[in-house]
Amino acid sequence: MNMENKLKDLYLKGFNDELHDKKPIDWFSSDVEKRAYFIGRSDAVVGDDVPSNDYRTWDDILKEIKNL
């Protein structure tokens, strides 16, 4: 699996874990993986309160993950 797919999987896992009120995972191979997961959790919380958040592409999300 390439790194972008791994980051997308972690982002989606974080998003879904937040929606289902699951305890955050605590294992990551790198800081960028950790950011992907927690940005996913954060985006789930933001939800419909910030409509512009819904219109971001995966490339936009990936840029945010890598640039933090």
PDB file of C-alpha atoms in Angstrom:
ATOM      1  CA  MET A   1       0.000   0.000   0.000  1.00  0.00           C
ATOM      2  CA  ASN A   2       1.412   3.385  -0.896  1.00  0.00           C
ATOM      3  CA  MET A   3       1.651   6.195   1.645  1.00  0.00           C
ATOM      4  CA  GLU A   4      -1.250   8.236   0.222  1.00  0.00           C
ATOM      5  CA  ASN A   5      -3.597   5.251   0.485  1.00  0.00           C
ATOM      6  CA  LYS A   6      -2.425   4.589   4.045  1.00  0.00           C
ATOM      7  CA  LEU A   7      -3.074   8.229   4.981  1.00  0.00           C
ATOM      8  CA  LYS A   8      -6.526   8.082   3.399  1.00  0.00           C
ATOM      9  CA  ASP A   9      -7.326   4.885   5.314  1.00  0.00           C
ATOM     10  CA  LEU A  10      -6.190   6.465   8.585  1.00  0.00           C
ATOM     11  CA  TYR A  11      -8.152   9.659   7.870  1.00  0.00           C
ATOM     12  CA  LEU A  12     -11.309   7.648   7.205  1.00  0.00           C
ATOM     13  CA  LYS A  13     -10.711   5.471  10.275  1.00  0.00           C
ATOM     14  CA  GLY A  14     -10.395   8.610  12.411  1.00  0.00           C
ATOM     15  CA  PHE A  15     -13.540  10.059  10.847  1.00  0.00           C
ATOM     16  CA  ASN A  16     -15.550   6.886  11.472  1.00  0.00           C
ATOM     17  CA  ASP A  17     -14.116   6.322  14.959  1.00  0.00           C
ATOM     18  CA  GLU A  18     -15.271   9.808  15.941  1.00  0.00           C
ATOM     19  CA  LEU A  19     -18.746   9.264  14.498  1.00  0.00           C
ATOM     20  CA  HIS A  20     -19.075   6.004  16.427  1.00  0.00           C
ATOM     21  CA  ASP A  21     -17.581   7.435  19.637  1.00  0.00           C
ATOM     22  CA  LYS A  22     -14.674   4.974  19.646  1.00  0.00           C
ATOM     23  CA  LYS A  23     -11.565   5.478  21.711  1.00  0.00           C
ATOM     24  CA  PRO A  24      -8.713   6.974  19.624  1.00  0.00           C
ATOM     25  CA  ILE A  25      -6.038   4.567  18.516  1.00  0.00           C
ATOM     26  CA  ASP A  26      -2.578   5.143  19.950  1.00  0.00           C
ATOM     27  CA  TRP A  27      -0.276   3.469  17.439  1.00  0.00           C
ATOM     28  CA  PHE A  28       1.201   5.317  14.516  1.00  0.00           C
ATOM     29  CA  SER A  29       4.331   4.755  12.451  1.00  0.00           C
ATOM     30  CA  SER A  30       4.882   8.489  11.941  1.00  0.00           C
ATOM     31  CA  ASP A  31       3.634  11.928  12.849  1.00  0.00           C
ATOM     32  CA  VAL A  32       1.984  12.344   9.450  1.00  0.00           C
ATOM     33  CA  GLU A  33      -0.058   9.155  10.037  1.00  0.00           C
ATOM     34  CA  LYS A  34      -1.134  10.499  13.407  1.00  0.00           C
ATOM     35  CA  ARG A  35      -2.169  13.812  11.808  1.00  0.00           C
ATOM     36  CA  ALA A  36      -4.200  11.982   9.156  1.00  0.00           C
ATOM     37  CA  TYR A  37      -6.119  10.080  11.824  1.00  0.00           C
ATOM     38  CA  PHE A  38      -6.810  13.088  14.043  1.00  0.00           C
ATOM     39  CA  ILE A  39      -7.721  15.392  11.151  1.00  0.00           C
ATOM     40  CA  GLY A  40     -10.281  12.732  10.200  1.00  0.00           C
ATOM     41  CA  ARG A  41     -11.656  12.801  13.737  1.00  0.00           C
ATOM     42  CA  SER A  42     -11.747  16.592  13.695  1.00  0.00           C
ATOM     43  CA  ASP A  43     -13.535  16.711  10.347  1.00  0.00           C
ATOM     44  CA  ALA A  44     -16.208  14.375  11.714  1.00  0.00           C
ATOM     45  CA  VAL A  45     -16.814  16.804  14.585  1.00  0.00           C
ATOM     46  CA  VAL A  46     -16.933  19.836  12.280  1.00  0.00           C
ATOM     47  CA  GLY A  47     -19.507  18.020  10.163  1.00  0.00           C
ATOM     48  CA  ASP A  48     -22.181  20.206   8.667  1.00  0.00           C
ATOM     49  CA  ASP A  49     -21.279  23.238  10.761  1.00  0.00           C
ATOM     50  CA  VAL A  50     -18.699  24.320   8.178  1.00  0.00           C
ATOM     51  CA  PRO A  51     -20.121  23.736   4.689  1.00  0.00           C
ATOM     52  CA  SER A  52     -16.835  24.587   2.946  1.00  0.00           C
ATOM     53  CA  ASN A  53     -15.300  21.614   4.738  1.00  0.00           C
ATOM     54  CA  ASP A  54     -17.613  19.297   2.793  1.00  0.00           C
ATOM     55  CA  TYR A  55     -16.358  20.565  -0.553  1.00  0.00           C
ATOM     56  CA  ARG A  56     -12.687  19.758  -0.028  1.00  0.00           C
ATOM     57  CA  THR A  57     -11.175  17.182  -2.341  1.00  0.00           C
ATOM     58  CA  TRP A  58      -8.969  14.359  -1.144  1.00  0.00           C
ATOM     59  CA  ASP A  59      -6.019  16.324  -2.585  1.00  0.00           C
ATOM     60  CA  ASP A  60      -6.973  19.294  -0.374  1.00  0.00           C
ATOM     61  CA  ILE A  61      -7.209  17.059   2.684  1.00  0.00           C
ATOM     62  CA  LEU A  62      -3.914  15.361   1.848  1.00  0.00           C
ATOM     63  CA  LYS A  63      -2.216  18.746   1.493  1.00  0.00           C
ATOM     64  CA  GLU A  64      -3.524  19.727   4.928  1.00  0.00           C
ATOM     65  CA  ILE A  65      -2.245  16.480   6.438  1.00  0.00           C
ATOM     66  CA  LYS A  66       1.221  16.871   4.928  1.00  0.00           C
ATOM     67  CA  ASN A  67       1.604  20.614   5.587  1.00  0.00           C
ATOM     68  CA  LEU A  68       0.835  20.762   9.288  1.00  0.00           C
TER      69      LEU A  68
END
